Coordinates of C-alpha atoms and ligand atoms in Angstrom, one line a residue:
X13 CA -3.5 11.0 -12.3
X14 CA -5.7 9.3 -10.2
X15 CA -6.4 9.9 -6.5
X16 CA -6.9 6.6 -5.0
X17 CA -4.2 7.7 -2.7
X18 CA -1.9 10.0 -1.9
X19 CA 1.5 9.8 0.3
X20 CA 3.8 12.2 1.0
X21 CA 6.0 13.5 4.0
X22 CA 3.0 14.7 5.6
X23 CA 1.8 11.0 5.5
X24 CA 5.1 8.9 5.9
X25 CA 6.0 9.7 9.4
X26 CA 9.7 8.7 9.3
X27 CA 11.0 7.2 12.8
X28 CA 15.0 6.0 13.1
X29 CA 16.3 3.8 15.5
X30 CA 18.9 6.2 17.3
X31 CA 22.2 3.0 17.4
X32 CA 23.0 0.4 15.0
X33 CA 21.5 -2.2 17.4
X34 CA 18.1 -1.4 18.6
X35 CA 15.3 -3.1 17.7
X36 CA 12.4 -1.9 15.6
X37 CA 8.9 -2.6 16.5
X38 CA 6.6 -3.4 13.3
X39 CA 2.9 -3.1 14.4
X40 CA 1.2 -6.1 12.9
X41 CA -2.0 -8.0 12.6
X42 CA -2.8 -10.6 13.9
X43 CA 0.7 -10.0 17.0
X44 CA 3.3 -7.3 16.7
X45 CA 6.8 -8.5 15.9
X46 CA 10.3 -7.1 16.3
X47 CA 13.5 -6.8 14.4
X48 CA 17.0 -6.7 15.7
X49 CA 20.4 -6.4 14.8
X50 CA 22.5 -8.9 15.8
X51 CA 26.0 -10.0 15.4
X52 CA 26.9 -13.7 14.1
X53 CA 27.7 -15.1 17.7
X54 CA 24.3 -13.6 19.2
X55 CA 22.6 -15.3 16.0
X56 CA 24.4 -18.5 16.6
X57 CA 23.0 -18.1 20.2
X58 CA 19.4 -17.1 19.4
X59 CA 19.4 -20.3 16.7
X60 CA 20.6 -22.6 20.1
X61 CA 17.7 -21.0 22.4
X62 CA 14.9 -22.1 19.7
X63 CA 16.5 -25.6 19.3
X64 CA 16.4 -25.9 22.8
X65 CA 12.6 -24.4 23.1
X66 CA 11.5 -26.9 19.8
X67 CA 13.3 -30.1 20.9
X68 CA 13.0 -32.8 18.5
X69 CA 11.1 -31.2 16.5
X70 CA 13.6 -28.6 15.8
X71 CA 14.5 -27.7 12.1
X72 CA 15.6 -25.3 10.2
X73 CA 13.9 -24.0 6.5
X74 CA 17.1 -23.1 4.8
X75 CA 18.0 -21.9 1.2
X76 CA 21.0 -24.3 -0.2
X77 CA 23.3 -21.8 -0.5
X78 CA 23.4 -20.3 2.5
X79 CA 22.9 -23.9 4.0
X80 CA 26.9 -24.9 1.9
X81 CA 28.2 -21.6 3.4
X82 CA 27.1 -21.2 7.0
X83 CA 25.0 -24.5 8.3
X84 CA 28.6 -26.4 9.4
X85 CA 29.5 -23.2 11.5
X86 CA 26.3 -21.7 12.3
X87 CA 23.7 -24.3 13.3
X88 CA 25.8 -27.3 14.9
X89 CA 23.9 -29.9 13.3
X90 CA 20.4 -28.9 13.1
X91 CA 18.2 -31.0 11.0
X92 CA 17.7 -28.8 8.1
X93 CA 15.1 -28.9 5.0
X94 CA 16.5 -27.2 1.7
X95 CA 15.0 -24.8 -0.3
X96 CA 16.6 -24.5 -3.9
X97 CA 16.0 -20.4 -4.2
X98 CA 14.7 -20.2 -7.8
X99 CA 12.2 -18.3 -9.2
X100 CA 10.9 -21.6 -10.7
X101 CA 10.5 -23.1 -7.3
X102 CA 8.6 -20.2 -6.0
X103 CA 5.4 -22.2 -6.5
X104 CA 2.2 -24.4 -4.3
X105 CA 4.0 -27.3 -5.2
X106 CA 7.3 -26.5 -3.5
X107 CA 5.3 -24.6 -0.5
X108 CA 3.0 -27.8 0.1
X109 CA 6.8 -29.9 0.1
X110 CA 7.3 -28.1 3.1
X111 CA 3.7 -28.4 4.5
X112 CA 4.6 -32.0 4.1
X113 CA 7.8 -31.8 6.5
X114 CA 5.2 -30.2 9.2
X115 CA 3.0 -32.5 8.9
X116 CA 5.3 -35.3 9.1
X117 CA 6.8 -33.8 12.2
X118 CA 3.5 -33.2 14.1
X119 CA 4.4 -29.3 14.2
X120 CA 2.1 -27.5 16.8
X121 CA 1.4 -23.8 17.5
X122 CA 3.7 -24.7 20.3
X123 CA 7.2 -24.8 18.1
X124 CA 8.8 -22.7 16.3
X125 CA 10.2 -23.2 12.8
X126 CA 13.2 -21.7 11.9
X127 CA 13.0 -19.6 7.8
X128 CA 17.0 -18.8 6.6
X129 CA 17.2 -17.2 3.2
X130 CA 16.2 -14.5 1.1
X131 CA 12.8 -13.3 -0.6
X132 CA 12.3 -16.7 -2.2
X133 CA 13.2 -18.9 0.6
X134 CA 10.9 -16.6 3.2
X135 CA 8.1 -16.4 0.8
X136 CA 7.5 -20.3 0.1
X137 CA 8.3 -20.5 4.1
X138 CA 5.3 -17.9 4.8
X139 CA 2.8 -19.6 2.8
X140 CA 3.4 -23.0 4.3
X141 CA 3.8 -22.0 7.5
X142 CA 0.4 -19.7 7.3
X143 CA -1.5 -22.6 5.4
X144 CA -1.1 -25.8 7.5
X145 CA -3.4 -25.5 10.8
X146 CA -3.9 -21.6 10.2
X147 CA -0.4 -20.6 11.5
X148 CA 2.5 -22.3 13.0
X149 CA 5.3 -19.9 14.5
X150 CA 8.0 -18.8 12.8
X151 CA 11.6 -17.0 13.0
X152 CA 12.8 -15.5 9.9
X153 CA 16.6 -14.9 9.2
X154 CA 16.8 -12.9 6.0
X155 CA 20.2 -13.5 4.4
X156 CA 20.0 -11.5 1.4
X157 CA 20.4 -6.9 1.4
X158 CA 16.7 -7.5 -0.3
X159 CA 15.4 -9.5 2.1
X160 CA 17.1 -7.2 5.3
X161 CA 15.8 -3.9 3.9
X162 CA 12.9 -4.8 2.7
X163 CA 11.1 -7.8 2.5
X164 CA 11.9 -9.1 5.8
X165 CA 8.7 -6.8 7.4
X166 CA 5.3 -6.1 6.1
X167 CA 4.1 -9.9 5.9
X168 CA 3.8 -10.5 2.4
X169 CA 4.2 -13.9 0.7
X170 CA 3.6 -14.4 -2.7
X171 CA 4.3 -17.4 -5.2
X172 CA 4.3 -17.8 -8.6
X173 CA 1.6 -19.4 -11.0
X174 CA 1.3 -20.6 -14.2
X175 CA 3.9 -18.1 -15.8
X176 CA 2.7 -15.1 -13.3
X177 CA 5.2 -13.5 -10.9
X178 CA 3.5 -13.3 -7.4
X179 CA 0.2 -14.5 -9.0
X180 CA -0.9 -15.6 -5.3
X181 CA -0.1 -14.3 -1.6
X182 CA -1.4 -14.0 1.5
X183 CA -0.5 -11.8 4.8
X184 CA 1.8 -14.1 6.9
X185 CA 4.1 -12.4 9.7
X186 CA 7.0 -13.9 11.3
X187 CA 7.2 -13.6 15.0
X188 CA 10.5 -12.0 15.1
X189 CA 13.1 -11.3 12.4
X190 CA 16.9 -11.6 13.3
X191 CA 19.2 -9.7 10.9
X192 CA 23.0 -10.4 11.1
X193 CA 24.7 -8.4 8.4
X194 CA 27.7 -10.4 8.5
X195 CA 25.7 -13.0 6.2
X196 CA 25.7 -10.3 3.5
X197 CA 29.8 -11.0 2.9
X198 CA 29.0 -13.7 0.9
X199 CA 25.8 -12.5 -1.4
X200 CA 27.2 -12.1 -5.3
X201 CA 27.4 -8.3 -6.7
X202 CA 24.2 -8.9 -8.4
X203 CA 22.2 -9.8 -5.4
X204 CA 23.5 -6.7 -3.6
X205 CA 22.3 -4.3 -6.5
X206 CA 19.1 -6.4 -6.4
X207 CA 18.7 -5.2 -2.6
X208 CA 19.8 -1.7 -3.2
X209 CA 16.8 -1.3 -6.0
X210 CA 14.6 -2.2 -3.7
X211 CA 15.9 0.3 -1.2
X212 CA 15.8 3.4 -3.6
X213 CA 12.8 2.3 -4.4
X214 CA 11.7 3.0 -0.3
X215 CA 13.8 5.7 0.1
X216 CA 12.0 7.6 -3.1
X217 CA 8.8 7.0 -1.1
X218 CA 10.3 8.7 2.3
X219 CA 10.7 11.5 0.3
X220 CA 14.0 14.7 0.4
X221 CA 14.8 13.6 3.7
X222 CA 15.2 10.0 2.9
X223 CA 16.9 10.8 -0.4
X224 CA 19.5 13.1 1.3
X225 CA 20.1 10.8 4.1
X226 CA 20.8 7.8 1.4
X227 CA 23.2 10.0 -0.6
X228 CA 25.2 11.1 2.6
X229 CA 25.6 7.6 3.6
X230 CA 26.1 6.3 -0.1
X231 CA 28.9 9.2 -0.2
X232 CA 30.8 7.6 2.4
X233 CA 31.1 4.0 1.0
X234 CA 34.0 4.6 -1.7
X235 CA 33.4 1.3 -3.9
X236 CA 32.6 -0.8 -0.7
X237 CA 28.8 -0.9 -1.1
X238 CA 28.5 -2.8 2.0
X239 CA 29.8 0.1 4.3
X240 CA 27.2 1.7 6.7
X241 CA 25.4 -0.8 5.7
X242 CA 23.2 -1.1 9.0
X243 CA 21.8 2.5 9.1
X244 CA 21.1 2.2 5.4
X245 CA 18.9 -0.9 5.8
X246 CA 17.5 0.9 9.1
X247 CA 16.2 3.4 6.7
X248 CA 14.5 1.8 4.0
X249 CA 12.7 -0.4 7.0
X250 CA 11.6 2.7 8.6
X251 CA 10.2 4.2 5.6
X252 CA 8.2 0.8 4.7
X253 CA 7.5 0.8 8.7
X254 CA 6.0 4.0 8.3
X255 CA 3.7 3.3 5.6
X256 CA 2.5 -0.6 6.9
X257 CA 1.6 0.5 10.1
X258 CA -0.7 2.8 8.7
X259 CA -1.8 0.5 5.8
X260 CA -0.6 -2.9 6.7
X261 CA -3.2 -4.6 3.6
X262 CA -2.7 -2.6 1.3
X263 CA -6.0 -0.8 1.1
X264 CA -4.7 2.3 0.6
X265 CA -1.1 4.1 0.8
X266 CA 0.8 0.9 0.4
X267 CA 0.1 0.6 -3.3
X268 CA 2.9 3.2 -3.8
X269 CA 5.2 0.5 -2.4
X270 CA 4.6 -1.2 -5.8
X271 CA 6.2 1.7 -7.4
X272 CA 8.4 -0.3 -10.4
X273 CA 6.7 -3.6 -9.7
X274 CA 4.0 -3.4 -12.5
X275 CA 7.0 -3.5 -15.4
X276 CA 9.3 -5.3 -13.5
X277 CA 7.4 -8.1 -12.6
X278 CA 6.4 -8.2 -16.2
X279 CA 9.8 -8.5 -17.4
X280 CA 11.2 -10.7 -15.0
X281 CA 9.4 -14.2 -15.9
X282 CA 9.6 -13.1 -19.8
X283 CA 13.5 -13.4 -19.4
X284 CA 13.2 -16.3 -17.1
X285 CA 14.2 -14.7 -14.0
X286 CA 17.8 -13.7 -15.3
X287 CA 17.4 -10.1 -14.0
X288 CA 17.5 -10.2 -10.1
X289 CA 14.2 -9.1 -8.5
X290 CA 15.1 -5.5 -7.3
X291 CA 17.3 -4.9 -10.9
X292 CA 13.7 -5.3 -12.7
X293 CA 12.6 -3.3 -10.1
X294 CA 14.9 -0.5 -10.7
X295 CA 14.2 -1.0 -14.7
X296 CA 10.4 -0.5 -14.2
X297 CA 10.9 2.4 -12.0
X298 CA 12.7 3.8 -14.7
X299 CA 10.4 2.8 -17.4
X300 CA 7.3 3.6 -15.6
X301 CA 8.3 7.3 -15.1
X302 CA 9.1 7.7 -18.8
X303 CA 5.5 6.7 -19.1
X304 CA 4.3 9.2 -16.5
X305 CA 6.7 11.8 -17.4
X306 CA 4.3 11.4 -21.0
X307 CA 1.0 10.9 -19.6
X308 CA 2.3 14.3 -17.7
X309 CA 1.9 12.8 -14.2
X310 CA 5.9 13.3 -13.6
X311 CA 7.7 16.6 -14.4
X312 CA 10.9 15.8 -16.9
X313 CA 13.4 17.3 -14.1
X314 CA 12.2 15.6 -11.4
X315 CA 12.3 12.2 -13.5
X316 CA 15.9 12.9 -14.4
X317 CA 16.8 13.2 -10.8
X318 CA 15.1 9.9 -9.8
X319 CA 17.0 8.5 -12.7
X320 CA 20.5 9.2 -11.0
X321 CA 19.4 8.0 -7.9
X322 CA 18.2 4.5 -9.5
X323 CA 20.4 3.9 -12.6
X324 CA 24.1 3.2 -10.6
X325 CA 22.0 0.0 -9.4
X326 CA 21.2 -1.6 -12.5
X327 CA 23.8 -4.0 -14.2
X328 CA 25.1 -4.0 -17.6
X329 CA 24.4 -7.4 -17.9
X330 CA 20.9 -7.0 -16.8
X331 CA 20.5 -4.5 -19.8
X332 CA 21.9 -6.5 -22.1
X333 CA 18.7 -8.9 -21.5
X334 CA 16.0 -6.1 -22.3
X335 CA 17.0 -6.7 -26.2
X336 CA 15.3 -9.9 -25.9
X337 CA 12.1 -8.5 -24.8
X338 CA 8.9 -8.2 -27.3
X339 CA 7.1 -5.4 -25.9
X340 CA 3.4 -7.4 -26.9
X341 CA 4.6 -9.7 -24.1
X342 CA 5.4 -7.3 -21.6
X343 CA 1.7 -5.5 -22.0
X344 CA 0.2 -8.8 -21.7
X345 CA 1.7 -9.7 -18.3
X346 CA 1.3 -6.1 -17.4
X347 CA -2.3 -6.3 -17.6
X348 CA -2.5 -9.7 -15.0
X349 CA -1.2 -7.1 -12.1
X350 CA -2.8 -7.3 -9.3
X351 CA -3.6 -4.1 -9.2
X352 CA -5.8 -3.6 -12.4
X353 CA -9.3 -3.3 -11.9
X354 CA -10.3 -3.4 -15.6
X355 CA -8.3 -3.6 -18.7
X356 CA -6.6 -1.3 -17.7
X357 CA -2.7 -0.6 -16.5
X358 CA -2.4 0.8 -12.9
X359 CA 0.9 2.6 -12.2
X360 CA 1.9 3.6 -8.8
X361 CA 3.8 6.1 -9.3
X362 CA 5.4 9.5 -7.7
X363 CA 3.8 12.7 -9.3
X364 CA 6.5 14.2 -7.4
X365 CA 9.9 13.6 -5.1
X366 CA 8.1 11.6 -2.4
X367 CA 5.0 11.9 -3.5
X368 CA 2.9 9.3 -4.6
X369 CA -0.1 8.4 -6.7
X370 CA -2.1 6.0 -8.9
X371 CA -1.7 6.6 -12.5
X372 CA -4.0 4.8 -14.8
X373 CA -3.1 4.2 -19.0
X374 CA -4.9 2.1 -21.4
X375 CA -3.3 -0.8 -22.5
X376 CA -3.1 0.2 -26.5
X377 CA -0.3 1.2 -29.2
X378 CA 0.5 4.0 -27.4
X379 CA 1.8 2.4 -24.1
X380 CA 3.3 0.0 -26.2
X381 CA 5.4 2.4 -28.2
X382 CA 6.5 4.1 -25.0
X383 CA 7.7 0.6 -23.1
X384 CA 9.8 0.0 -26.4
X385 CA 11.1 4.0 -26.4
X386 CA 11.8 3.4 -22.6
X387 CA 13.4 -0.2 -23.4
X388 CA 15.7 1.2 -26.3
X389 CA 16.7 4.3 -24.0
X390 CA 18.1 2.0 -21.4
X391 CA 19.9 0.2 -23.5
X392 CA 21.2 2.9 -25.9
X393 CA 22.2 4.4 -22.6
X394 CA 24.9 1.9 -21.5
X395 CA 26.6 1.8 -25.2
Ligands
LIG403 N1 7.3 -11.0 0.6 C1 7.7 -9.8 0.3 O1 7.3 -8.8 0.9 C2 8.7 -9.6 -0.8 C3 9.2 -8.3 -1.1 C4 10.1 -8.1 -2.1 C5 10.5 -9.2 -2.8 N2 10.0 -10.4 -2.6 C6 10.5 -11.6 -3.3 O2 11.8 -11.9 -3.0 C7 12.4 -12.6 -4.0 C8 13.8 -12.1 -4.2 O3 14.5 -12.3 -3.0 P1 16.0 -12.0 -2.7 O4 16.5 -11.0 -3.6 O5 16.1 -11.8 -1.2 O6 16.8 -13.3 -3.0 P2 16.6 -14.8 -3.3 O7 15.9 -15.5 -2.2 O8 16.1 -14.9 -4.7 O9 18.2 -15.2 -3.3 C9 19.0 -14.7 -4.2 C10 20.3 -15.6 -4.4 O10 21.2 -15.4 -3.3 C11 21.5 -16.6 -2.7 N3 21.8 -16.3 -1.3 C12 20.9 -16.0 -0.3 N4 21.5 -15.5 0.8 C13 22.9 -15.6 0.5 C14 24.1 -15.3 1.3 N5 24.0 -14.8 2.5 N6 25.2 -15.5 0.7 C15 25.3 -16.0 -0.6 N7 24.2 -16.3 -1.4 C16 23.0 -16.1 -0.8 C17 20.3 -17.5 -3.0 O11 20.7 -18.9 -2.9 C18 20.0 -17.0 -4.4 O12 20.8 -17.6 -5.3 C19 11.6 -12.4 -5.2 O13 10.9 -13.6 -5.5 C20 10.6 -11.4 -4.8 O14 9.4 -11.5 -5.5 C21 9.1 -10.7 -1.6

């Protein structure tokens, strides 16, 4: 194990929002920005404000779908700009289509554009928006459980490049990000799992007290994975809270937030993005503790206990794709990461229940032969 950092509940400083609706405040550079809770008529209210604020140059960056299900009710006619939410459009060339729309509208620091969508649809929207004249304004509406618990703060945006996941990114932060939860009624199953990787995936970095506070509200939902939904999302914010305010570039502690990502995001463009983000998530975090559990970074018990926690959010059908995977491929996408520094593979990793670390393994037979132990496990597991 390597000690480029370390995080643990000494370092994660865990701060909840005491009601369902209060705001959280994510310290930022360059501006602090808030979130808050709102209900569908206080959304529909807040979208009226900015149309009023931007005038004709009011517009909305929407993804289709949620364009089809909400824009006739929701956004009374707004002028809209579609975003087709595919990995495959997560690219410059989609991202400069809506520089183009800025440009064409003479945007200004002055307005205020409008992002509605998940991961994909705020990612391509926080490149654009950071790129043309160094930073136009923007709102974010996350739509997706990913995007609410997770991706919606620590100002991230990252696109795709010649066959790389997340190949290029920059720091872009919205200036305020309204979360409705009503919008989550209509996200498939899949999606939802997808979010809830992404969330086990903070809550293992909070550490016990995060864990035990998941389980309790996860106890209460009975099948209805949506229940308590609120303080659930208010909790895997916190814990990424916690950590970006004290490392808001990654320079340091936030690496553990990568914790699955170095698998996962080499899997996911090798099965052409069939496996929802946070499910590949979930598989790496699986498969990258086998590893450490090996390398003897992880202890076998507490590996087994991070393996209930992750494995109810990972669908069969998302298994059934792993068969396809030749493991040659998966090392060579591991090894464009951006967190390598040589040849090679940098794990973030926990050592530890809520404890966190840098594990680095050599890209050879051996790591090989584990990813295609750790591949066959899974899916011998959900025969
Ligand atoms: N910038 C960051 O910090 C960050 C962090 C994590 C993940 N990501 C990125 O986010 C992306 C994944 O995002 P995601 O999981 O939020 O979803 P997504 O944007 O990929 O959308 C998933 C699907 O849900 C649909 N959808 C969205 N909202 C809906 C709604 N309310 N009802 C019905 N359908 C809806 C979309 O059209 C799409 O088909 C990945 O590209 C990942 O790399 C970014």
């Amino acid at each position: 194990m390597q000690n480029q950092f370390v995080i643990d509940d000494t370092v994660v400083k865990l701060s909840l929002p005491a009601n369902a609706t209060d705001a959280i405040t994510i310290r930022s550079v360059p501006y602090n920005y808030t979130v808050n809770f709102i209900s569908k008529a206080d959304l529909i209210k807040e979208l009226q404000a900015l149309a009023a604020h931007n005038k004709e140059k009011h517009f909305i960056y929407i993804d289709d779908v949620v364009d089809k299900l909400y824009t006739e009710d929701m956004l009374s006619g707004a002028p809209t700009t579609l975003i087709n939410a595919r990995e495959k459009n997560k690219n410059l060339a989609t991202a400069m289509k809506l520089v183009d729309v800025l440009q064409a509208k003479n945007f200004t620091k002055k307005e205020v554009i409008v992002s509605m969508g998940g991961g994909i649809t705020q990612d391509i929207t926080a490149f654009a928006r950071a790129v043309f004249k160094r930073g136009i304004n923007w709102v974010y509406v996350p739509t997706t459980l990913l995007s609410m618990a997770d991706s919606c703060i620590g100002a991230k945006s990252c696109l795709n490049y010649k066959g790389g996941k997340n190949q290029l990114g920059l720091f872009s932060s919205p200036a305020r990000v309204l979360i409705c939860d009503e919008l989550l009624r209509s996200l498939p199953k899949r999606d939802i799992l997808s979010g809830y990787g992404e969330i086990v995936k903070l809550v293992i970095v909070g550490g016990e007290t995060t864990i035990k506070l998941f389980e309790k509200y996860v106890s209460t939902q009975h099948g209805d994975v949506l229940h308590n939904i609120i303080p659930i999302i208010q909790l895997s914010l916190a814990v990424k809270n916690s950590v970006i305010t004290i490392d808001e570039f990654e320079a340091n502690i936030r690496k553990a937030l990568n914790y699955g990502h170095t698998v996962g995001h080499a899997i996911e463009p090798l099965l052409n993005y069939k496996i929802p983000h946070g499910i590949a998530i979930s598989i790496g975090m699986l498969v990258e503790n086998e590893i450490a559990v090996v390398y003897g970074s992880l202890a076998k018990n507490e590996s087994a206990v991070l393996k209930d926690l992750i494995l109810p959010y990972i669908d069969a059908e998302s298994i059934s794709y792993l068969k396809k995977l030749d493991v040659n491929d998966v090392l060579n996408n591991m090894k464009k990461d951006k967190k390598n520094l040589s040849d090679e593979i940098f794990l973030a990793i926990p050592y530890a229940i809520g404890k966190f670390g840098m594990l680095n393994v050599k890209a050879d037979n051996r790591l090989k032969e584990l990813l295609a132990n750790a591949f066959d496990n899974l899916i011998a597991g959900t025969k």
